[in-house]
Coordinates of C-alpha atoms in Angstrom, one line a residue:
M30 CA -29.9 17.6 55.7
P31 CA -32.6 19.2 53.4
A32 CA -29.9 20.6 51.1
D33 CA -28.9 16.9 50.4
T34 CA -32.3 15.8 49.1
N35 CA -34.3 15.7 45.9
P36 CA -37.7 17.3 45.6
Y37 CA -39.3 14.2 47.2
G38 CA -37.3 14.4 50.4
D39 CA -35.0 11.4 49.6
I40 CA -31.3 11.8 50.1
F41 CA -29.4 12.1 46.8
G42 CA -27.7 8.9 45.8
G43 CA -24.5 10.8 45.1
W44 CA -24.4 12.0 48.7
L45 CA -24.7 8.5 50.0
M46 CA -22.1 7.3 47.5
S47 CA -19.7 9.9 48.8
M48 CA -20.2 8.7 52.4
M49 CA -19.5 5.1 51.2
D50 CA -16.4 6.3 49.3
S51 CA -15.2 8.2 52.4
A52 CA -15.6 5.0 54.6
A53 CA -13.8 2.9 52.0
G54 CA -11.1 5.5 51.7
T55 CA -10.5 5.4 55.4
V56 CA -10.0 1.7 55.3
A57 CA -7.8 1.8 52.2
A58 CA -5.5 4.4 53.8
R59 CA -5.2 2.4 57.0
I60 CA -4.5 -0.9 55.2
S61 CA -2.1 0.6 52.6
K62 CA -0.5 2.9 55.2
G63 CA -0.8 5.9 53.0
R64 CA -2.7 7.6 50.2
A65 CA -5.1 5.5 48.2
V66 CA -7.5 6.6 45.5
T67 CA -10.8 5.3 44.2
V68 CA -10.4 3.8 40.7
A69 CA -13.7 1.9 40.4
V70 CA -17.1 1.2 42.0
D71 CA -19.0 -1.9 41.0
G72 CA -22.5 -3.0 41.5
M73 CA -24.2 -0.2 43.3
T74 CA -28.0 -0.7 43.5
F75 CA -30.3 1.4 45.7
H76 CA -32.7 -0.8 47.6
K77 CA -34.4 1.7 49.9
P78 CA -34.6 5.5 50.1
V79 CA -33.0 7.4 52.9
K80 CA -35.1 10.3 54.2
V81 CA -34.1 13.5 56.0
G82 CA -33.6 12.6 59.6
D83 CA -32.7 8.9 59.1
V84 CA -29.6 7.7 60.8
V85 CA -27.1 6.3 58.2
S86 CA -24.4 3.8 59.0
V87 CA -21.7 2.7 56.5
Y88 CA -19.6 -0.4 56.9
A89 CA -16.5 -1.2 54.9
D90 CA -14.4 -4.4 54.8
V91 CA -11.4 -5.4 52.7
I92 CA -12.3 -8.4 50.5
E93 CA -9.2 -8.6 48.3
T94 CA -5.7 -7.1 48.4
G95 CA -3.4 -7.0 45.4
R96 CA 0.1 -5.6 45.0
S97 CA -1.1 -2.0 44.9
S98 CA -4.9 -2.3 45.0
L99 CA -7.6 -3.1 47.4
K100 CA -11.2 -4.2 46.9
I101 CA -13.5 -3.0 49.6
D102 CA -17.0 -4.2 50.3
V103 CA -19.2 -1.3 51.4
S104 CA -22.8 -1.3 52.6
A105 CA -25.0 1.5 53.8
W106 CA -27.9 1.0 56.2
R107 CA -30.5 3.4 57.5
R108 CA -32.5 3.6 60.6
V109 CA -35.5 5.8 61.2
R110 CA -34.4 8.1 64.0
A111 CA -37.2 7.1 66.5
S112 CA -37.0 3.4 65.6
E113 CA -34.8 0.3 66.1
D114 CA -35.7 -1.0 62.6
V115 CA -32.8 -1.0 60.2
A116 CA -32.8 -1.5 56.4
K117 CA -30.0 -2.0 54.0
V118 CA -30.0 0.9 51.6
T119 CA -27.2 0.0 49.1
H120 CA -24.1 -2.0 48.6
A121 CA -21.1 -1.8 46.3
T122 CA -17.5 -2.9 45.8
F123 CA -15.0 0.0 45.7
T124 CA -11.5 -0.6 44.2
F125 CA -8.7 1.6 45.5
V126 CA -5.1 1.9 44.4
A127 CA -2.3 3.0 46.7
I128 CA -0.3 5.8 45.3
G129 CA 3.0 7.5 46.2
D130 CA 4.0 11.1 46.5
D131 CA 4.5 11.1 42.7
G132 CA 0.9 10.1 42.1
R133 CA 1.9 6.7 40.7
P134 CA 0.8 3.3 42.0
R135 CA 2.9 1.9 44.8
A136 CA 3.1 -1.4 46.6
I137 CA 0.9 -1.8 49.6
L138 CA 3.2 -1.7 52.6
G139 CA 3.2 -4.7 54.9
D140 CA 3.2 -4.7 58.7

């Protein structure tokens, strides 16, 4: 939406990063079977701008699981609304830690 853009009509990088964090957080909660929080983001580089009206898709996959942590590979893609052409916008690795009700790290629960 226009409120999410800079003066040049590009979507703010922070807005896109929050969408990526949300996607990664959904995966982290599902895999850890509970609350998980972002503790780090590595290697984010913006390759292409996202314009108002573009369709944004975010994909997240677990690439590593530790005792209480998860590393999640996240990529964002954009498609001009009236086109089939897609372009990778950015990519990063998000690290999450599963936490308990006390706010402290907890073991990731198995199946």
